[in-house]
Amino acid sequence: MPIEGESRGGKRPVLVVLHQERSSAGRVGQMLINKGHALDIRRPALGEKLPETLAGHAGAVVFGGPMSANDPDDFVKTEIDWLNVPLKENRPYLGICLGAQMLVRQLGGKVQARKDGQTEIGWYPLRPTEKGRLLMHWPQMVYHFHREGFDLPHGADLLAKGDTYPNQAFRYGENAWGLQFHAELTRAMMQRWVVHGEHRFIMPNAQKGREHLEGRMLFDAALKAWLSQFLDIVFEGKQALAA
């Protein structure tokens, strides 16, 4: 179970859960290391176990993957059950795409595709709710790569909305956060996704690979700046100031 970076200034490592052998924590990982956290990387899909407690961690990030939170695989069910650990211990938890959908399942909500088959694959508008605006500034466009969305769990606060899939960002309790979109992609990761995901670009509402890369030039700087602030809120307990 690899450890990336060094914990500095007394900060504990962040547990990072990835779902494929070549998956990376991307910009989230780079930023957390720059903020003084080491990364404790685990891949349950490859048989690696998750810790029984997060007492030794600053929190956890569960990333996306090609699988569904509805899949019958043992590791998917085990991961969803494990999310009771950060919830019960009130430790910071960030779920990105699949990680958010697993949190929704743990909280009793549904994860499903639209009946018309529309996806979000590419760059799409994001609109913060009133609670989202009070928390921080949000980017106007965000990057997606998914064909399922999720219900807002009972008791959760919706922070941002989209057009095709309305629930884009939420907070549950003090420390559990879910994002439907991807802010973690480095340029190399996006190029890899565009190459390996090309067969998905014919799906309803999906954008072509050229639009993914053009959108990055237009929208990524704001998304990157937002991500750094957001990680400070989740893992450092800081409050960003909204105008």
PDB file of C-alpha atoms in Angstrom:
ATOM      1  CA  MET A   1       0.000   0.000   0.000  1.00  0.00           C
ATOM      2  CA  PRO A   2       2.015   2.971  -1.281  1.00  0.00           C
ATOM      3  CA  ILE A   3       2.526   6.191   0.643  1.00  0.00           C
ATOM      4  CA  GLU A   4       3.086   9.297  -1.478  1.00  0.00           C
ATOM      5  CA  GLY A   5       4.592  12.474  -0.064  1.00  0.00           C
ATOM      6  CA  GLU A   6       5.437  13.275   3.544  1.00  0.00           C
ATOM      7  CA  SER A   7       3.180  14.496   6.311  1.00  0.00           C
ATOM      8  CA  ARG A   8       4.459  17.897   7.441  1.00  0.00           C
ATOM      9  CA  GLY A   9       3.622  20.161  10.340  1.00  0.00           C
ATOM     10  CA  GLY A  10       1.982  17.383  12.360  1.00  0.00           C
ATOM     11  CA  LYS A  11      -0.615  16.716   9.653  1.00  0.00           C
ATOM     12  CA  ARG A  12      -1.936  13.190   9.303  1.00  0.00           C
ATOM     13  CA  PRO A  13      -2.026  11.373   5.952  1.00  0.00           C
ATOM     14  CA  VAL A  14      -5.143  11.328   3.798  1.00  0.00           C
ATOM     15  CA  LEU A  15      -6.545   7.936   2.786  1.00  0.00           C
ATOM     16  CA  VAL A  16      -6.898   7.787  -1.019  1.00  0.00           C
ATOM     17  CA  VAL A  17      -9.103   5.079  -2.526  1.00  0.00           C
ATOM     18  CA  LEU A  18      -8.548   4.318  -6.228  1.00  0.00           C
ATOM     19  CA  HIS A  19     -10.358   1.775  -8.391  1.00  0.00           C
ATOM     20  CA  GLN A  20      -7.930   0.740 -11.126  1.00  0.00           C
ATOM     21  CA  GLU A  21      -4.281  -0.307 -11.177  1.00  0.00           C
ATOM     22  CA  ARG A  22      -3.183   2.740 -13.190  1.00  0.00           C
ATOM     23  CA  SER A  23      -5.517   5.261 -11.561  1.00  0.00           C
ATOM     24  CA  SER A  24      -3.987   8.359  -9.991  1.00  0.00           C
ATOM     25  CA  ALA A  25      -5.062  10.847  -7.339  1.00  0.00           C
ATOM     26  CA  GLY A  26      -4.201  13.516  -9.897  1.00  0.00           C
ATOM     27  CA  ARG A  27      -4.410  17.136  -8.875  1.00  0.00           C
ATOM     28  CA  VAL A  28      -6.244  16.323  -5.635  1.00  0.00           C
ATOM     29  CA  GLY A  29      -3.247  14.255  -4.582  1.00  0.00           C
ATOM     30  CA  GLN A  30      -0.730  16.893  -5.700  1.00  0.00           C
ATOM     31  CA  MET A  31      -2.572  19.629  -3.816  1.00  0.00           C
ATOM     32  CA  LEU A  32      -2.957  17.585  -0.628  1.00  0.00           C
ATOM     33  CA  ILE A  33       0.791  16.819  -0.661  1.00  0.00           C
ATOM     34  CA  ASN A  34       1.525  20.531  -1.181  1.00  0.00           C
ATOM     35  CA  LYS A  35      -0.728  21.296   1.808  1.00  0.00           C
ATOM     36  CA  GLY A  36       1.392  18.972   4.008  1.00  0.00           C
ATOM     37  CA  HIS A  37      -0.440  15.629   3.853  1.00  0.00           C
ATOM     38  CA  ALA A  38       1.014  12.293   2.810  1.00  0.00           C
ATOM     39  CA  LEU A  39      -1.276  10.013   0.751  1.00  0.00           C
ATOM     40  CA  ASP A  40      -2.088   6.500   1.959  1.00  0.00           C
ATOM     41  CA  ILE A  41      -3.202   4.935  -1.338  1.00  0.00           C
ATOM     42  CA  ARG A  42      -5.372   1.805  -1.374  1.00  0.00           C
ATOM     43  CA  ARG A  43      -7.079  -0.085  -4.186  1.00  0.00           C
ATOM     44  CA  PRO A  44      -9.855  -2.324  -2.783  1.00  0.00           C
ATOM     45  CA  ALA A  45     -10.698  -3.533  -6.301  1.00  0.00           C
ATOM     46  CA  LEU A  46      -7.239  -5.194  -6.301  1.00  0.00           C
ATOM     47  CA  GLY A  47      -7.745  -6.791  -2.876  1.00  0.00           C
ATOM     48  CA  GLU A  48      -6.240  -4.103  -0.630  1.00  0.00           C
ATOM     49  CA  LYS A  49      -8.053  -3.602   2.674  1.00  0.00           C
ATOM     50  CA  LEU A  50      -9.410  -0.325   4.014  1.00  0.00           C
ATOM     51  CA  PRO A  51      -8.586   0.703   7.603  1.00  0.00           C
ATOM     52  CA  GLU A  52     -11.008  -0.135  10.395  1.00  0.00           C
ATOM     53  CA  THR A  53     -10.710   3.425  11.717  1.00  0.00           C
ATOM     54  CA  LEU A  54      -9.651   6.818  10.345  1.00  0.00           C
ATOM     55  CA  ALA A  55      -8.193   7.882  13.699  1.00  0.00           C
ATOM     56  CA  GLY A  56      -4.727   7.948  12.129  1.00  0.00           C
ATOM     57  CA  HIS A  57      -5.840   9.813   8.996  1.00  0.00           C
ATOM     58  CA  ALA A  58      -6.850  13.396   8.259  1.00  0.00           C
ATOM     59  CA  GLY A  59      -9.756  12.023   6.236  1.00  0.00           C
ATOM     60  CA  ALA A  60     -10.446  10.084   3.033  1.00  0.00           C
ATOM     61  CA  VAL A  61     -10.989  10.680  -0.677  1.00  0.00           C
ATOM     62  CA  VAL A  62     -12.748   8.037  -2.779  1.00  0.00           C
ATOM     63  CA  PHE A  63     -12.262   8.613  -6.490  1.00  0.00           C
ATOM     64  CA  GLY A  64     -14.179   7.526  -9.586  1.00  0.00           C
ATOM     65  CA  GLY A  65     -13.926   4.500 -11.821  1.00  0.00           C
ATOM     66  CA  PRO A  66     -15.659   2.714 -14.696  1.00  0.00           C
ATOM     67  CA  MET A  67     -17.777   0.589 -12.360  1.00  0.00           C
ATOM     68  CA  SER A  68     -21.182   1.521 -10.927  1.00  0.00           C
ATOM     69  CA  ALA A  69     -22.151   1.931  -7.287  1.00  0.00           C
ATOM     70  CA  ASN A  70     -24.955  -0.522  -8.182  1.00  0.00           C
ATOM     71  CA  ASP A  71     -22.580  -3.289  -9.332  1.00  0.00           C
ATOM     72  CA  PRO A  72     -22.777  -6.604  -7.454  1.00  0.00           C
ATOM     73  CA  ASP A  73     -18.992  -6.949  -6.988  1.00  0.00           C
ATOM     74  CA  ASP A  74     -17.959  -7.684  -3.420  1.00  0.00           C
ATOM     75  CA  PHE A  75     -15.477  -4.798  -3.285  1.00  0.00           C
ATOM     76  CA  VAL A  76     -18.201  -2.307  -4.307  1.00  0.00           C
ATOM     77  CA  LYS A  77     -20.500  -3.491  -1.516  1.00  0.00           C
ATOM     78  CA  THR A  78     -17.606  -3.577   0.954  1.00  0.00           C
ATOM     79  CA  GLU A  79     -16.586  -0.002   0.082  1.00  0.00           C
ATOM     80  CA  ILE A  80     -20.136   1.280   0.458  1.00  0.00           C
ATOM     81  CA  ASP A  81     -20.397  -0.426   3.858  1.00  0.00           C
ATOM     82  CA  TRP A  82     -16.977   0.967   4.863  1.00  0.00           C
ATOM     83  CA  LEU A  83     -18.213   4.533   4.383  1.00  0.00           C
ATOM     84  CA  ASN A  84     -19.914   4.134   7.741  1.00  0.00           C
ATOM     85  CA  VAL A  85     -16.418   4.572   9.240  1.00  0.00           C
ATOM     86  CA  PRO A  86     -15.874   8.244   8.248  1.00  0.00           C
ATOM     87  CA  LEU A  87     -19.561   8.987   8.869  1.00  0.00           C
ATOM     88  CA  LYS A  88     -19.581   7.445  12.351  1.00  0.00           C
ATOM     89  CA  GLU A  89     -16.209   8.976  13.297  1.00  0.00           C
ATOM     90  CA  ASN A  90     -17.137  12.341  11.725  1.00  0.00           C
ATOM     91  CA  ARG A  91     -13.896  12.391   9.736  1.00  0.00           C
ATOM     92  CA  PRO A  92     -13.550  14.433   6.537  1.00  0.00           C
ATOM     93  CA  TYR A  93     -14.732  12.444   3.524  1.00  0.00           C
ATOM     94  CA  LEU A  94     -14.722  13.509  -0.126  1.00  0.00           C
ATOM     95  CA  GLY A  95     -16.385  11.334  -2.757  1.00  0.00           C
ATOM     96  CA  ILE A  96     -15.720  12.151  -6.419  1.00  0.00           C
ATOM     97  CA  CYS A  97     -18.124  10.728  -9.040  1.00  0.00           C
ATOM     98  CA  LEU A  98     -18.244   7.021  -8.066  1.00  0.00           C
ATOM     99  CA  GLY A  99     -17.096   7.996  -4.561  1.00  0.00           C
ATOM    100  CA  ALA A 100     -20.047  10.388  -4.278  1.00  0.00           C
ATOM    101  CA  GLN A 101     -22.444   7.762  -5.635  1.00  0.00           C
ATOM    102  CA  MET A 102     -21.186   5.229  -3.084  1.00  0.00           C
ATOM    103  CA  LEU A 103     -21.841   7.780  -0.334  1.00  0.00           C
ATOM    104  CA  VAL A 104     -25.379   8.260  -1.656  1.00  0.00           C
ATOM    105  CA  ARG A 105     -25.924   4.493  -1.553  1.00  0.00           C
ATOM    106  CA  GLN A 106     -24.589   4.331   2.028  1.00  0.00           C
ATOM    107  CA  LEU A 107     -27.040   7.095   2.973  1.00  0.00           C
ATOM    108  CA  GLY A 108     -30.002   5.272   1.415  1.00  0.00           C
ATOM    109  CA  GLY A 109     -30.314   7.202  -1.847  1.00  0.00           C
ATOM    110  CA  LYS A 110     -30.564   5.886  -5.408  1.00  0.00           C
ATOM    111  CA  VAL A 111     -27.925   5.954  -8.150  1.00  0.00           C
ATOM    112  CA  GLN A 112     -29.293   5.580 -11.678  1.00  0.00           C
ATOM    113  CA  ALA A 113     -29.059   6.702 -15.290  1.00  0.00           C
ATOM    114  CA  ARG A 114     -31.622   8.952 -16.909  1.00  0.00           C
ATOM    115  CA  LYS A 115     -34.415   7.131 -18.726  1.00  0.00           C
ATOM    116  CA  ASP A 116     -33.478   8.879 -21.976  1.00  0.00           C
ATOM    117  CA  GLY A 117     -29.858   7.688 -21.645  1.00  0.00           C
ATOM    118  CA  GLN A 118     -28.354  11.187 -21.553  1.00  0.00           C
ATOM    119  CA  THR A 119     -24.844  11.362 -20.158  1.00  0.00           C
ATOM    120  CA  GLU A 120     -22.516  14.100 -18.976  1.00  0.00           C
ATOM    121  CA  ILE A 121     -19.204  13.504 -20.760  1.00  0.00           C
ATOM    122  CA  GLY A 122     -17.315  16.749 -21.314  1.00  0.00           C
ATOM    123  CA  TRP A 123     -17.741  20.291 -19.952  1.00  0.00           C
ATOM    124  CA  TYR A 124     -21.123  21.448 -18.633  1.00  0.00           C
ATOM    125  CA  PRO A 125     -22.457  24.458 -16.663  1.00  0.00           C
ATOM    126  CA  LEU A 126     -22.587  24.414 -12.861  1.00  0.00           C
ATOM    127  CA  ARG A 127     -24.908  26.583 -10.746  1.00  0.00           C
ATOM    128  CA  PRO A 128     -24.363  26.938  -6.986  1.00  0.00           C
ATOM    129  CA  THR A 129     -27.377  26.886  -4.694  1.00  0.00           C
ATOM    130  CA  GLU A 130     -27.825  29.517  -2.001  1.00  0.00           C
ATOM    131  CA  LYS A 131     -25.999  27.266   0.495  1.00  0.00           C
ATOM    132  CA  GLY A 132     -23.248  26.703  -2.051  1.00  0.00           C
ATOM    133  CA  ARG A 133     -22.829  30.456  -2.657  1.00  0.00           C
ATOM    134  CA  LEU A 134     -22.568  31.103   1.070  1.00  0.00           C
ATOM    135  CA  LEU A 135     -19.784  28.512   1.290  1.00  0.00           C
ATOM    136  CA  MET A 136     -17.505  29.697  -1.527  1.00  0.00           C
ATOM    137  CA  HIS A 137     -17.167  30.827  -5.137  1.00  0.00           C
ATOM    138  CA  TRP A 138     -17.844  28.073  -7.708  1.00  0.00           C
ATOM    139  CA  PRO A 139     -16.603  27.611 -11.288  1.00  0.00           C
ATOM    140  CA  GLN A 140     -19.127  28.204 -14.069  1.00  0.00           C
ATOM    141  CA  MET A 141     -18.112  25.101 -16.056  1.00  0.00           C
ATOM    142  CA  VAL A 142     -16.943  21.704 -14.777  1.00  0.00           C
ATOM    143  CA  TYR A 143     -15.727  18.460 -16.336  1.00  0.00           C
ATOM    144  CA  HIS A 144     -17.766  15.268 -16.302  1.00  0.00           C
ATOM    145  CA  PHE A 145     -17.362  11.643 -17.365  1.00  0.00           C
ATOM    146  CA  HIS A 146     -20.413   9.699 -16.197  1.00  0.00           C
ATOM    147  CA  ARG A 147     -23.685   8.122 -17.314  1.00  0.00           C
ATOM    148  CA  GLU A 148     -25.399   7.808 -13.921  1.00  0.00           C
ATOM    149  CA  GLY A 149     -26.516  10.417 -11.417  1.00  0.00           C
ATOM    150  CA  PHE A 150     -27.764  10.286  -7.846  1.00  0.00           C
ATOM    151  CA  ASP A 151     -30.601  11.341  -5.598  1.00  0.00           C
ATOM    152  CA  LEU A 152     -29.878  13.932  -2.949  1.00  0.00           C
ATOM    153  CA  PRO A 153     -29.640  11.883   0.275  1.00  0.00           C
ATOM    154  CA  HIS A 154     -32.148  12.641   2.999  1.00  0.00           C
ATOM    155  CA  GLY A 155     -30.695  15.295   5.303  1.00  0.00           C
ATOM    156  CA  ALA A 156     -27.999  16.430   2.845  1.00  0.00           C
ATOM    157  CA  ASP A 157     -27.530  20.021   1.635  1.00  0.00           C
ATOM    158  CA  LEU A 158     -27.370  20.540  -2.143  1.00  0.00           C
ATOM    159  CA  LEU A 159     -24.498  22.921  -2.953  1.00  0.00           C
ATOM    160  CA  ALA A 160     -24.482  22.989  -6.761  1.00  0.00           C
ATOM    161  CA  LYS A 161     -26.808  21.984  -9.602  1.00  0.00           C
ATOM    162  CA  GLY A 162     -26.511  21.009 -13.257  1.00  0.00           C
ATOM    163  CA  ASP A 163     -28.886  20.779 -16.215  1.00  0.00           C
ATOM    164  CA  THR A 164     -28.756  17.106 -17.227  1.00  0.00           C
ATOM    165  CA  TYR A 165     -28.164  15.656 -13.764  1.00  0.00           C
ATOM    166  CA  PRO A 166     -29.427  18.193 -11.194  1.00  0.00           C
ATOM    167  CA  ASN A 167     -27.453  17.010  -8.143  1.00  0.00           C
ATOM    168  CA  GLN A 168     -23.820  17.983  -8.645  1.00  0.00           C
ATOM    169  CA  ALA A 169     -22.373  18.721  -5.194  1.00  0.00           C
ATOM    170  CA  PHE A 170     -23.669  18.089  -1.686  1.00  0.00           C
ATOM    171  CA  ARG A 171     -22.665  18.114   1.945  1.00  0.00           C
ATOM    172  CA  TYR A 172     -23.922  15.651   4.536  1.00  0.00           C
ATOM    173  CA  GLY A 173     -23.384  16.609   8.160  1.00  0.00           C
ATOM    174  CA  GLU A 174     -20.209  18.500   8.947  1.00  0.00           C
ATOM    175  CA  ASN A 175     -17.620  16.480   7.090  1.00  0.00           C
ATOM    176  CA  ALA A 176     -19.021  14.348   4.236  1.00  0.00           C
ATOM    177  CA  TRP A 177     -18.925  15.814   0.727  1.00  0.00           C
ATOM    178  CA  GLY A 178     -19.924  14.454  -2.681  1.00  0.00           C
ATOM    179  CA  LEU A 179     -19.055  15.793  -6.159  1.00  0.00           C
ATOM    180  CA  GLN A 180     -20.515  14.453  -9.400  1.00  0.00           C
ATOM    181  CA  PHE A 181     -17.881  16.250 -11.508  1.00  0.00           C
ATOM    182  CA  HIS A 182     -14.109  15.891 -11.860  1.00  0.00           C
ATOM    183  CA  ALA A 183     -11.713  18.655 -10.822  1.00  0.00           C
ATOM    184  CA  GLU A 184      -8.759  16.320 -10.243  1.00  0.00           C
ATOM    185  CA  LEU A 185      -7.620  15.721 -13.822  1.00  0.00           C
ATOM    186  CA  THR A 186      -4.136  16.779 -14.859  1.00  0.00           C
ATOM    187  CA  ARG A 187      -3.657  17.465 -18.566  1.00  0.00           C
ATOM    188  CA  ALA A 188      -2.045  14.035 -19.020  1.00  0.00           C
ATOM    189  CA  MET A 189      -5.011  12.354 -17.280  1.00  0.00           C
ATOM    190  CA  MET A 190      -7.517  14.136 -19.526  1.00  0.00           C
ATOM    191  CA  GLN A 191      -5.619  13.159 -22.655  1.00  0.00           C
ATOM    192  CA  ARG A 192      -5.609   9.538 -21.452  1.00  0.00           C
ATOM    193  CA  TRP A 193      -9.360   9.635 -20.694  1.00  0.00           C
ATOM    194  CA  VAL A 194     -10.071  11.118 -24.129  1.00  0.00           C
ATOM    195  CA  VAL A 195      -8.110   8.323 -25.835  1.00  0.00           C
ATOM    196  CA  HIS A 196      -9.436   5.409 -23.758  1.00  0.00           C
ATOM    197  CA  GLY A 197     -12.974   6.783 -23.478  1.00  0.00           C
ATOM    198  CA  GLU A 198     -13.468   7.626 -27.152  1.00  0.00           C
ATOM    199  CA  HIS A 199     -16.060   4.866 -27.598  1.00  0.00           C
ATOM    200  CA  ARG A 200     -18.331   6.732 -25.146  1.00  0.00           C
ATOM    201  CA  PHE A 201     -18.427   9.940 -27.202  1.00  0.00           C
ATOM    202  CA  ILE A 202     -21.313   8.627 -29.322  1.00  0.00           C
ATOM    203  CA  MET A 203     -23.560   8.395 -26.239  1.00  0.00           C
ATOM    204  CA  PRO A 204     -26.431  10.912 -25.939  1.00  0.00           C
ATOM    205  CA  ASN A 205     -25.281  14.401 -24.850  1.00  0.00           C
ATOM    206  CA  ALA A 206     -21.579  13.379 -24.820  1.00  0.00           C
ATOM    207  CA  GLN A 207     -19.023  15.781 -26.293  1.00  0.00           C
ATOM    208  CA  LYS A 208     -16.276  14.798 -28.742  1.00  0.00           C
ATOM    209  CA  GLY A 209     -12.687  14.527 -27.582  1.00  0.00           C
ATOM    210  CA  ARG A 210     -11.676  17.810 -29.238  1.00  0.00           C
ATOM    211  CA  GLU A 211     -14.290  19.633 -27.118  1.00  0.00           C
ATOM    212  CA  HIS A 212     -12.869  18.065 -23.939  1.00  0.00           C
ATOM    213  CA  LEU A 213      -9.409  19.487 -24.677  1.00  0.00           C
ATOM    214  CA  GLU A 214     -10.667  22.859 -25.949  1.00  0.00           C
ATOM    215  CA  GLY A 215     -12.828  23.178 -22.834  1.00  0.00           C
ATOM    216  CA  ARG A 216      -9.793  22.577 -20.669  1.00  0.00           C
ATOM    217  CA  MET A 217      -8.023  25.589 -22.172  1.00  0.00           C
ATOM    218  CA  LEU A 218     -11.083  27.763 -21.520  1.00  0.00           C
ATOM    219  CA  PHE A 219     -12.330  26.555 -18.150  1.00  0.00           C
ATOM    220  CA  ASP A 220      -9.628  24.652 -16.277  1.00  0.00           C
ATOM    221  CA  ALA A 221      -7.881  27.575 -14.549  1.00  0.00           C
ATOM    222  CA  ALA A 222     -11.043  28.485 -12.642  1.00  0.00           C
ATOM    223  CA  LEU A 223     -11.720  24.829 -11.803  1.00  0.00           C
ATOM    224  CA  LYS A 224      -8.176  24.354 -10.469  1.00  0.00           C
ATOM    225  CA  ALA A 225      -8.399  27.474  -8.277  1.00  0.00           C
ATOM    226  CA  TRP A 226     -11.749  26.314  -6.921  1.00  0.00           C
ATOM    227  CA  LEU A 227     -10.361  22.853  -6.093  1.00  0.00           C
ATOM    228  CA  SER A 228      -7.544  24.222  -3.933  1.00  0.00           C
ATOM    229  CA  GLN A 229      -9.999  26.308  -1.903  1.00  0.00           C
ATOM    230  CA  PHE A 230     -12.443  23.423  -1.652  1.00  0.00           C
ATOM    231  CA  LEU A 231      -9.787  21.036  -0.303  1.00  0.00           C
ATOM    232  CA  ASP A 232      -8.937  23.639   2.359  1.00  0.00           C
ATOM    233  CA  ILE A 233     -12.589  23.651   3.426  1.00  0.00           C
ATOM    234  CA  VAL A 234     -12.862  19.846   3.494  1.00  0.00           C
ATOM    235  CA  PHE A 235      -9.531  18.905   5.059  1.00  0.00           C
ATOM    236  CA  GLU A 236      -8.280  22.071   6.794  1.00  0.00           C
ATOM    237  CA  GLY A 237     -11.616  23.294   8.138  1.00  0.00           C
ATOM    238  CA  LYS A 238     -11.154  26.685   6.505  1.00  0.00           C
ATOM    239  CA  GLN A 239     -14.049  28.827   5.322  1.00  0.00           C
ATOM    240  CA  ALA A 240     -13.756  30.492   1.954  1.00  0.00           C
ATOM    241  CA  LEU A 241     -15.308  33.935   1.641  1.00  0.00           C
ATOM    242  CA  ALA A 242     -18.113  34.458  -0.829  1.00  0.00           C
ATOM    243  CA  ALA A 243     -18.639  37.969  -2.154  1.00  0.00           C
TER     244      ALA A 243
END
